[in-house]
PDB file of C-alpha atoms in Angstrom:
ATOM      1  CA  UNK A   1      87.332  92.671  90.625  1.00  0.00           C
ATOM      2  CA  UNK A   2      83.761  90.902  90.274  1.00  0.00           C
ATOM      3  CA  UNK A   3      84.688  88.903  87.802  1.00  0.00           C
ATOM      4  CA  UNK A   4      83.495  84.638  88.263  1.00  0.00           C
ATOM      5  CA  UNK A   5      87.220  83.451  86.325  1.00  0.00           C
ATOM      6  CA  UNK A   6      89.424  81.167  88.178  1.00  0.00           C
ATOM      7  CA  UNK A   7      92.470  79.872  87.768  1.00  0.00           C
ATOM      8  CA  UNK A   8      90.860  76.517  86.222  1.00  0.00           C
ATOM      9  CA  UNK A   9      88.729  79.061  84.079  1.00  0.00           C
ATOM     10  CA  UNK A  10      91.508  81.945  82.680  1.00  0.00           C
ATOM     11  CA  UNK A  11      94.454  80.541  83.042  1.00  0.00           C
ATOM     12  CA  UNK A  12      95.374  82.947  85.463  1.00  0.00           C
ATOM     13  CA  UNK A  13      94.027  85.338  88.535  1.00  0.00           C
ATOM     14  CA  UNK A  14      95.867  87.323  90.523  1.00  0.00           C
ATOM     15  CA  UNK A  15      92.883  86.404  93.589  1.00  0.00           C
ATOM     16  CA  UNK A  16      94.429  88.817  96.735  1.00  0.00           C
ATOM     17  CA  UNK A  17      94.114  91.674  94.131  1.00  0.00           C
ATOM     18  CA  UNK A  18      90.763  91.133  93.380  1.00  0.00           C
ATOM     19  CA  UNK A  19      89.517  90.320  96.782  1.00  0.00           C
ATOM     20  CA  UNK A  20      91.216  93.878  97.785  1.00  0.00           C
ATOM     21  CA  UNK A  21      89.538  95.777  95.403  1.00  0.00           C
ATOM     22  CA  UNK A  22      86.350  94.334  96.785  1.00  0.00           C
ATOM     23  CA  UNK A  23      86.601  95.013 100.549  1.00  0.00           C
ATOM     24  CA  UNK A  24      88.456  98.284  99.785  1.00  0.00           C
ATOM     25  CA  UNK A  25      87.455  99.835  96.532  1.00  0.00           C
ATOM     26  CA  UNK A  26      89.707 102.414  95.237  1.00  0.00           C
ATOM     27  CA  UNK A  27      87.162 105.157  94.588  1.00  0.00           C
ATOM     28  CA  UNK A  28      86.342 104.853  98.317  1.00  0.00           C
ATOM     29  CA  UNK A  29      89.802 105.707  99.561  1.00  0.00           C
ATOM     30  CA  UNK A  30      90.639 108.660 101.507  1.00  0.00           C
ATOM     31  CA  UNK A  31      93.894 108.750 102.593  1.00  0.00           C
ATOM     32  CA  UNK A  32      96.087 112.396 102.925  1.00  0.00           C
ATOM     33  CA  UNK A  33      98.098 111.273 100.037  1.00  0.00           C
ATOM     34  CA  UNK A  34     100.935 113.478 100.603  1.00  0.00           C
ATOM     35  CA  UNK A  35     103.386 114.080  97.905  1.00  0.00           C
ATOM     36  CA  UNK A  36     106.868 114.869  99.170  1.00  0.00           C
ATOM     37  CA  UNK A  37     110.413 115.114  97.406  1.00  0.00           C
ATOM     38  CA  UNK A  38     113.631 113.549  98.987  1.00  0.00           C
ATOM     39  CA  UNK A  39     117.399 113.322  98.147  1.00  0.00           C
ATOM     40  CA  UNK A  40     119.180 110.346  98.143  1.00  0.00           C
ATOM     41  CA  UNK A  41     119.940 107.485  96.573  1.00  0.00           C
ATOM     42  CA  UNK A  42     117.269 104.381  96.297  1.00  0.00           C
ATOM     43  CA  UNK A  43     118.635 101.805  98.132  1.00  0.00           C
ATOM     44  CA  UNK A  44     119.144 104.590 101.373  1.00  0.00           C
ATOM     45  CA  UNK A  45     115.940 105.889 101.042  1.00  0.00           C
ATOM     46  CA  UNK A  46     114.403 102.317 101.159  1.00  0.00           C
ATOM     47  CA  UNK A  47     115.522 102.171 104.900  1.00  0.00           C
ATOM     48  CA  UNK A  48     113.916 105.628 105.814  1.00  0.00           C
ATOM     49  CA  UNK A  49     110.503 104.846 106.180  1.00  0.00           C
ATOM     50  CA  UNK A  50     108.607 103.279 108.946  1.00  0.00           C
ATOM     51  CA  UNK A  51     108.629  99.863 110.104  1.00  0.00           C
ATOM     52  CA  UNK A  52     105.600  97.885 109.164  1.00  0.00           C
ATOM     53  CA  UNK A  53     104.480 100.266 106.201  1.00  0.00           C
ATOM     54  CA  UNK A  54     104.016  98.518 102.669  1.00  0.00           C
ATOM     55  CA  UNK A  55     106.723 100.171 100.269  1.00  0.00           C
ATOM     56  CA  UNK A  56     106.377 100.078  96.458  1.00  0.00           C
ATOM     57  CA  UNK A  57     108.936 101.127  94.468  1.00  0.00           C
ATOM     58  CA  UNK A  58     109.064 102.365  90.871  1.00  0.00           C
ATOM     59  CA  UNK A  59     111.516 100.589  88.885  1.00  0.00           C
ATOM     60  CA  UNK A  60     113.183 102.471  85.804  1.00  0.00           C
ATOM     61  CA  UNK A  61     113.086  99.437  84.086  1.00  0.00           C
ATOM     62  CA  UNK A  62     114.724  97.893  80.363  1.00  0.00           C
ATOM     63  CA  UNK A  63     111.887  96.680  78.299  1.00  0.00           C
ATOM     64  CA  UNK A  64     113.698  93.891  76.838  1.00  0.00           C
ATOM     65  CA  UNK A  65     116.100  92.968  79.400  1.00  0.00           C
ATOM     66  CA  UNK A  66     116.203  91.766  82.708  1.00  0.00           C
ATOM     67  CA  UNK A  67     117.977  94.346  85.027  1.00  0.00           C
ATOM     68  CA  UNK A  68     118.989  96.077  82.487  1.00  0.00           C
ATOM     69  CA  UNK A  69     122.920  96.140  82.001  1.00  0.00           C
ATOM     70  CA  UNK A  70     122.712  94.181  86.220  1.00  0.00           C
ATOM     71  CA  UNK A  71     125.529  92.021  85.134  1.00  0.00           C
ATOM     72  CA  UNK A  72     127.338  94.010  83.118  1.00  0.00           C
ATOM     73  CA  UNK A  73     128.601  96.577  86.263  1.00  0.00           C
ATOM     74  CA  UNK A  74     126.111  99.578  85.529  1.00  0.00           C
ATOM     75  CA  UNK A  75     125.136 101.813  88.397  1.00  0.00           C
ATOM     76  CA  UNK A  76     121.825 103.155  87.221  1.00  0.00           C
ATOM     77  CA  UNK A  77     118.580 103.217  89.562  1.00  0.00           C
ATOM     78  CA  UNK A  78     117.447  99.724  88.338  1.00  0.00           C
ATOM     79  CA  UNK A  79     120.731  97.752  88.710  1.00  0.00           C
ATOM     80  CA  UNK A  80     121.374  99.261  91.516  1.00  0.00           C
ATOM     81  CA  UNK A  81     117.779  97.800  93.119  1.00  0.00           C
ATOM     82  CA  UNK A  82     119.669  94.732  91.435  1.00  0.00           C
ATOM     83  CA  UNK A  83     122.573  94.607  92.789  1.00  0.00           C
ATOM     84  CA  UNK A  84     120.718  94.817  96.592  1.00  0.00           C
ATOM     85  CA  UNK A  85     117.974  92.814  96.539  1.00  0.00           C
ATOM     86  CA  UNK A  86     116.513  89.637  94.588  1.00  0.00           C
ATOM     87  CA  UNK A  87     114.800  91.796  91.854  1.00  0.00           C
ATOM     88  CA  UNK A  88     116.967  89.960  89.182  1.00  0.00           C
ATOM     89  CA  UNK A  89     115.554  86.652  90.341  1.00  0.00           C
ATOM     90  CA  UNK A  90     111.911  87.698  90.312  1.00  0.00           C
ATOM     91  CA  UNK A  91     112.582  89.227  86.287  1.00  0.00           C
ATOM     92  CA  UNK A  92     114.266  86.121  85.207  1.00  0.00           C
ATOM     93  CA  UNK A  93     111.392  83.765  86.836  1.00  0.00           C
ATOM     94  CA  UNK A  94     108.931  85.978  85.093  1.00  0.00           C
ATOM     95  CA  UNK A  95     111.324  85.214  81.754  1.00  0.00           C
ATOM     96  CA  UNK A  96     111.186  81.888  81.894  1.00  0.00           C
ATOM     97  CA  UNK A  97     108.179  81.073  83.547  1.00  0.00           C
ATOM     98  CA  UNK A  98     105.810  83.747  82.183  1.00  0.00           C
ATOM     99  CA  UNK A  99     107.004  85.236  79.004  1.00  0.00           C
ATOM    100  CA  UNK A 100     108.343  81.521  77.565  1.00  0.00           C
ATOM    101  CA  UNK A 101     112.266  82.533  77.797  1.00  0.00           C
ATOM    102  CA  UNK A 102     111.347  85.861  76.249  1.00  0.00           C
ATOM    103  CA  UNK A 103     111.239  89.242  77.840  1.00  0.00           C
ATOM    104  CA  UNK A 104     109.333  92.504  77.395  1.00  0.00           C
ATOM    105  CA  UNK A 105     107.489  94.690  78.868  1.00  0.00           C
ATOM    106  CA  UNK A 106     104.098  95.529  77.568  1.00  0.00           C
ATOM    107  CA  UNK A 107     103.793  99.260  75.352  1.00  0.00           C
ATOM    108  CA  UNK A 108     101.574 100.596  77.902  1.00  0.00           C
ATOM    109  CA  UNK A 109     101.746  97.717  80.894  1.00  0.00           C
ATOM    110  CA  UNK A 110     104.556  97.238  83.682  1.00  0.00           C
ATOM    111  CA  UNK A 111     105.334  94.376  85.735  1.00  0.00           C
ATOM    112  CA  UNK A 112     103.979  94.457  89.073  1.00  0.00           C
ATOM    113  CA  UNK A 113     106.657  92.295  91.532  1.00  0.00           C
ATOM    114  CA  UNK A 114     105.492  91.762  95.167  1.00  0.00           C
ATOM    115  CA  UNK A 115     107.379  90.591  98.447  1.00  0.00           C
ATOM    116  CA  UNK A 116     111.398  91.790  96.819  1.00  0.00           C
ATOM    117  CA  UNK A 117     113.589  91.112  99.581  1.00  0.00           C
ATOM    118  CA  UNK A 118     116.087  94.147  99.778  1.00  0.00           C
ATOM    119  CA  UNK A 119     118.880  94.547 101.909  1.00  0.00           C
ATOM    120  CA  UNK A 120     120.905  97.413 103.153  1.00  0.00           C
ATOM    121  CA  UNK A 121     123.942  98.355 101.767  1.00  0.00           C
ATOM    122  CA  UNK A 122     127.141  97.942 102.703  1.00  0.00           C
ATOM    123  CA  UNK A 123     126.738  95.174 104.848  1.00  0.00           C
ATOM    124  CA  UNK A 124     123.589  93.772 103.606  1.00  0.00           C
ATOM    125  CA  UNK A 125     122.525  92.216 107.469  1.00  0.00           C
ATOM    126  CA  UNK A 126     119.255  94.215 107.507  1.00  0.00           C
ATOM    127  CA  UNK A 127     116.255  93.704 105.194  1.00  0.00           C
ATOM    128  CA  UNK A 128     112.928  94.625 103.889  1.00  0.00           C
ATOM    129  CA  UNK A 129     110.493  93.729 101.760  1.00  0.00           C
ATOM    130  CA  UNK A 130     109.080  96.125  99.362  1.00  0.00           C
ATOM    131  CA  UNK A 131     107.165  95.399  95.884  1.00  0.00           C
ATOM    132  CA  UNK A 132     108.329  96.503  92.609  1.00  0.00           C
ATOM    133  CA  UNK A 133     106.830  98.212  89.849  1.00  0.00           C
ATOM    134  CA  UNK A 134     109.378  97.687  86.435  1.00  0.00           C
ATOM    135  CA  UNK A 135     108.378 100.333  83.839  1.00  0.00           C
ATOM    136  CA  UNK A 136     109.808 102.181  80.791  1.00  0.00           C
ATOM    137  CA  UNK A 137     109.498 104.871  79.021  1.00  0.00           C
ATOM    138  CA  UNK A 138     110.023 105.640  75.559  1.00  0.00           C
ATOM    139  CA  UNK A 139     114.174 105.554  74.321  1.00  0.00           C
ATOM    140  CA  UNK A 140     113.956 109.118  72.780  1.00  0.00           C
ATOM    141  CA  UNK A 141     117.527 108.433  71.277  1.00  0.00           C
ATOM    142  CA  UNK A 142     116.112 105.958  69.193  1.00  0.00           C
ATOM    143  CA  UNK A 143     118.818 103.558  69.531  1.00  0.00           C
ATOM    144  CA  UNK A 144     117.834 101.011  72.133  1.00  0.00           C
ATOM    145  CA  UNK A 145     114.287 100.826  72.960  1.00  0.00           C
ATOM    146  CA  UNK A 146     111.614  98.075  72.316  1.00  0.00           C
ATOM    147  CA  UNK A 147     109.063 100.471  70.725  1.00  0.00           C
ATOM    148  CA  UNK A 148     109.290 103.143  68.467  1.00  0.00           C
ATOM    149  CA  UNK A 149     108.317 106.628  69.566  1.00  0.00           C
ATOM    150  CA  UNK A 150     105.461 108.163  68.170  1.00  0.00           C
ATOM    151  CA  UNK A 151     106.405 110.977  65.678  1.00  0.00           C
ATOM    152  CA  UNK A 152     105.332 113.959  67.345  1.00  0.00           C
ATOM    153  CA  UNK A 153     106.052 115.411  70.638  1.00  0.00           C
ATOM    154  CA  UNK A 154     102.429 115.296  71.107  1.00  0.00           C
ATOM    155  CA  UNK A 155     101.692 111.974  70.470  1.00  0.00           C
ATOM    156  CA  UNK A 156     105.186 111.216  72.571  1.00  0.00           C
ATOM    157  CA  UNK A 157     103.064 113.171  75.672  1.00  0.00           C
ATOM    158  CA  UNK A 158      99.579 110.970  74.809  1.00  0.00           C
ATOM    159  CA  UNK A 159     101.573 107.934  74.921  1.00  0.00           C
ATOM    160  CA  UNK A 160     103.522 108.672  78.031  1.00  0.00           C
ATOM    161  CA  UNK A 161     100.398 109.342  80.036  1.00  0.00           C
ATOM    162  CA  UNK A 162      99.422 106.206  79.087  1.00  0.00           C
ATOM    163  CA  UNK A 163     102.613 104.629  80.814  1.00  0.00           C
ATOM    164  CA  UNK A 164     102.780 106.393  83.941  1.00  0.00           C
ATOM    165  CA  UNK A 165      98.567 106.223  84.154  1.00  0.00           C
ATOM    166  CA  UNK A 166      99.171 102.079  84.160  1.00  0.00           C
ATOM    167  CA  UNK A 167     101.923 102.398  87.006  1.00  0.00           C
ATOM    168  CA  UNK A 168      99.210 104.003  89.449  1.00  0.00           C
ATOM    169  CA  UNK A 169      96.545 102.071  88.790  1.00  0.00           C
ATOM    170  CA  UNK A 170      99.333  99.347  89.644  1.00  0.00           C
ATOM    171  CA  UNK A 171     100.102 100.541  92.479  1.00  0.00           C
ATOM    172  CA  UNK A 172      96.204 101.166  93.311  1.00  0.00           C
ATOM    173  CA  UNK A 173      95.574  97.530  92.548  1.00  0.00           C
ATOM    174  CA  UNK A 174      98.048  95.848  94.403  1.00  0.00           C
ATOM    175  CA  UNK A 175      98.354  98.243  97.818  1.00  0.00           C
ATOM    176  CA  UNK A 176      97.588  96.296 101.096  1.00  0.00           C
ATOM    177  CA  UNK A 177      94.646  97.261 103.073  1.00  0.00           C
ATOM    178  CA  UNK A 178      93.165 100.463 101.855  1.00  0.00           C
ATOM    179  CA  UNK A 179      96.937 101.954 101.338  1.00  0.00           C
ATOM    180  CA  UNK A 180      96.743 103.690 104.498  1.00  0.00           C
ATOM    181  CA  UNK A 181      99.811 102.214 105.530  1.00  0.00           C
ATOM    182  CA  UNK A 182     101.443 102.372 101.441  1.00  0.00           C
ATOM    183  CA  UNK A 183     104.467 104.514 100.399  1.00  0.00           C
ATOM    184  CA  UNK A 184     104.926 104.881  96.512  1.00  0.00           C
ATOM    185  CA  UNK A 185     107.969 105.973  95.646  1.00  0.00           C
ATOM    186  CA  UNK A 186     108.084 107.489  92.235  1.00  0.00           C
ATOM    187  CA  UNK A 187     110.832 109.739  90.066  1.00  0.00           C
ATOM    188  CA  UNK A 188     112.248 111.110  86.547  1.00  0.00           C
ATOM    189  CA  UNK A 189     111.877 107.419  85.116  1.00  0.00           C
ATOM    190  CA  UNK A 190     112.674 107.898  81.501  1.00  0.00           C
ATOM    191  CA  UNK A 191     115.205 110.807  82.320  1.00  0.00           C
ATOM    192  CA  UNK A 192     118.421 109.583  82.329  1.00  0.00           C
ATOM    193  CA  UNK A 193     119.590 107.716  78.988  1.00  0.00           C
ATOM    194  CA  UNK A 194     116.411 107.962  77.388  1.00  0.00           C
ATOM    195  CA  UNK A 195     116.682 111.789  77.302  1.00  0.00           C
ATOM    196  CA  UNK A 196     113.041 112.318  78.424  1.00  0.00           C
ATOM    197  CA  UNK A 197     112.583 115.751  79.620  1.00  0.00           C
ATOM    198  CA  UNK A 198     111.677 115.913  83.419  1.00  0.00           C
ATOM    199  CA  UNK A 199     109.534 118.639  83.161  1.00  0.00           C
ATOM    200  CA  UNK A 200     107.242 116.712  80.964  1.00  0.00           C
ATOM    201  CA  UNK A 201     107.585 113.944  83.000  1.00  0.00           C
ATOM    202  CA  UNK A 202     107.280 115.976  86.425  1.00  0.00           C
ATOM    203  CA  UNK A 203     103.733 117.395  84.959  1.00  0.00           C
ATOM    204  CA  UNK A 204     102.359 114.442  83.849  1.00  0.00           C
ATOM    205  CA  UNK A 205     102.986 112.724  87.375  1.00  0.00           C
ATOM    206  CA  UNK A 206     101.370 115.911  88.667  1.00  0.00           C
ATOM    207  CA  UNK A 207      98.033 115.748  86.048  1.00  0.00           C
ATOM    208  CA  UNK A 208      97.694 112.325  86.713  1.00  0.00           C
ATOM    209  CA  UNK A 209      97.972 112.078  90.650  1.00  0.00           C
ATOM    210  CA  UNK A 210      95.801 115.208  91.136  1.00  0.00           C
ATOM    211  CA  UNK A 211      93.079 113.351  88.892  1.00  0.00           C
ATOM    212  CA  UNK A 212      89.737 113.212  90.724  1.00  0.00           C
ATOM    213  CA  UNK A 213      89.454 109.400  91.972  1.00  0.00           C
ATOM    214  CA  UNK A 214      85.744 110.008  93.234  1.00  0.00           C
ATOM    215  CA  UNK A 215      84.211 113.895  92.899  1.00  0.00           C
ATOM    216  CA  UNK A 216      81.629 112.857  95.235  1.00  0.00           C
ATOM    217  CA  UNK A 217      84.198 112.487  98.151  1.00  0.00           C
ATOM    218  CA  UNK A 218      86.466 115.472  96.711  1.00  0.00           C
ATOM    219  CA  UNK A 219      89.676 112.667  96.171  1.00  0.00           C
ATOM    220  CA  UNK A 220      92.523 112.266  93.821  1.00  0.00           C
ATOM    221  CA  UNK A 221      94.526 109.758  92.959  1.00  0.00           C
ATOM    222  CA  UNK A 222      96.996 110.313  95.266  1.00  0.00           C
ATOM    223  CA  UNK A 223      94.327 109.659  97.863  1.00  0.00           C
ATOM    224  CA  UNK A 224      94.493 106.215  97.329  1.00  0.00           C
ATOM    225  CA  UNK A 225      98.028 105.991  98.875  1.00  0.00           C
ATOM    226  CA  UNK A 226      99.343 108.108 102.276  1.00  0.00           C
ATOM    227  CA  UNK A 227     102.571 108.790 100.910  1.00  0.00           C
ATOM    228  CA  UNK A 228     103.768 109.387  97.923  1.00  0.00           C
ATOM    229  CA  UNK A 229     107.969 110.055  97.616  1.00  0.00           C
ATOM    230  CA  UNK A 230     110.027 111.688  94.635  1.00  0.00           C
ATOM    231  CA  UNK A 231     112.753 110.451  95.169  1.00  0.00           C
ATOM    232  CA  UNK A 232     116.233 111.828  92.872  1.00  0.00           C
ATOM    233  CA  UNK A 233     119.428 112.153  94.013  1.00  0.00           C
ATOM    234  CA  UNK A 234     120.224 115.297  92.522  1.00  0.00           C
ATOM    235  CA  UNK A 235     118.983 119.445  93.492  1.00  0.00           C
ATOM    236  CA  UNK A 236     118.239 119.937  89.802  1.00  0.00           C
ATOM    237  CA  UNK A 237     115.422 117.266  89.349  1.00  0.00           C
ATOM    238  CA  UNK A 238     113.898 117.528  92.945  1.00  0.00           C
ATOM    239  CA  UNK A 239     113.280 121.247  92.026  1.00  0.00           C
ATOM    240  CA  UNK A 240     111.439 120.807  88.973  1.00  0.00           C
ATOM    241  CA  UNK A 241     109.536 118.305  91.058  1.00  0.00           C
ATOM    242  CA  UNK A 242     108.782 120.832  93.570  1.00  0.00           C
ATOM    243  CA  UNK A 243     107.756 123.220  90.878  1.00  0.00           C
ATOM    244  CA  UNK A 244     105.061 120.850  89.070  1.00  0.00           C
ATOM    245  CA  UNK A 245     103.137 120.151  92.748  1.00  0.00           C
ATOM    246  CA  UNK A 246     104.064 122.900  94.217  1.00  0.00           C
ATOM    247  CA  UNK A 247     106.207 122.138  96.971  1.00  0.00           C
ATOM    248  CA  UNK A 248     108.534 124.568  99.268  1.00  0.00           C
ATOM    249  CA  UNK A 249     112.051 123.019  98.695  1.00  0.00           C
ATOM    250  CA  UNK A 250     112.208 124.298 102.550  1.00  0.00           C
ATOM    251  CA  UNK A 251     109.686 120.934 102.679  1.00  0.00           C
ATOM    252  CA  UNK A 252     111.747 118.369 101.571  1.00  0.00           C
ATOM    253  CA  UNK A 253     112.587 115.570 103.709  1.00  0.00           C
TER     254      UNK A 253
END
């Protein structure tokens, strides 16, 4: 965040980031950072928080294509997000403006997408702007993923930690204000056709958010947002949720 580079300089800067991290530094935050679960389906849930809160929005993303199967008819979490906001638009600018007609996301990096103009479903006359984090996991199948797993379920773990570690210190980076006023809304990304096992994934997102962020001030990471959603649309998954942070199911919103 201290850094001298410019745009002249690097080649590029993202400057509001930086200039955030200085007047709010992340190890100084102290919001409640409360972790709930909720049912329903993305582009519902969207519309269930608070006017004039900053919403980001974990994207279960394809590494090497834009909107995954968007345009062939699919109904998973990120071409749905497709299919009801500009999303598409924002991955194929980054395609052809960023990655030189190519497309991938990084091993252990994710795309970070602000200002995605959403709009309600069915009739699509109300709107709000959220940002976007796209992010993959590993293809456990083997079959269509951009990187090879690791060998060992270990390693897989290591590796994964890495992932979802990047997407909060995405969201971190790019929250407006001190994130008082942030909702992250997270899930089983890497669950569905990827066959990555939600409890591993569930724990993880619990090591990683109840990570001390400053042990001075007694924080986590969590603490650097005021809400944090799991969001599924199934029982099943919002229970093992519950389970890894310890949740009364009576609890959920």
């Amino acid at each position: 965040p201290f850094s001298k580079a410019t745009l002249q300089s690097s080649g590029f800067v993202d400057n509001d980031s930086r200039d955030n991290f200085i007047k709010y530094p992340i190890d100084q935050r102290q919001n409640e950072g409360i972790i709930n679960t909720k049912r329903g389906r993305i582009e519902q849930v969207i519309f269930h928080i608070p006017l004039g809160k900053q919403i980001i929005v974990l994207d279960f993303a394809d590494e090497r294509m834009p909107g995954g199967l968007f345009l062939r008819g699919a109904t998973t979490q990120e071409e749905t997000i497709c299919y009801n906001s500009d999303l598409y638009r924002a991955l194929l600018d980054l395609k052809y403006n960023r990655f030189d007609g190519g497309f991938m996301i990084p091993e252990f990096g994710c795309l970070h997408i602000k200002h995605v103009q959403f709009f309600k479903p069915p009739e699509h006359k109300e709107s709000r702007k959220i940002d976007i984090i796209a992010a993959a996991c590993y293809d456990l199948t083997r079959e269509h993923g951009l990187y090879t797993p690791p060998e060992t379920d270990e390693q897989i773990e290591i590796n994964t930690r890495k992932k979802l570690e990047t997407i909060i210190a995405s969201a971190q980076a790019n929250t407006e204000g001190n994130g008082k006023d942030t909702y992250l809304l997270l899930g089983p990304i890497g669950c569905g056709a990827f066959q990555n096992k939600i409890e591993k994934i569930a724990k993880l997102w619990a090591e990683i958010l109840y990570k001390p962020l400053n042990d001075q001030l007694n924080t986590q990471q969590r603490h650097a947002f005021q809400h944090i959603w799991f969001i599924s649309g199934t029982d099943q998954k919002l229970k093992v949720f519950e389970q890894a942070f310890n949740i009364d199911t009576k609890q959920r919103l």
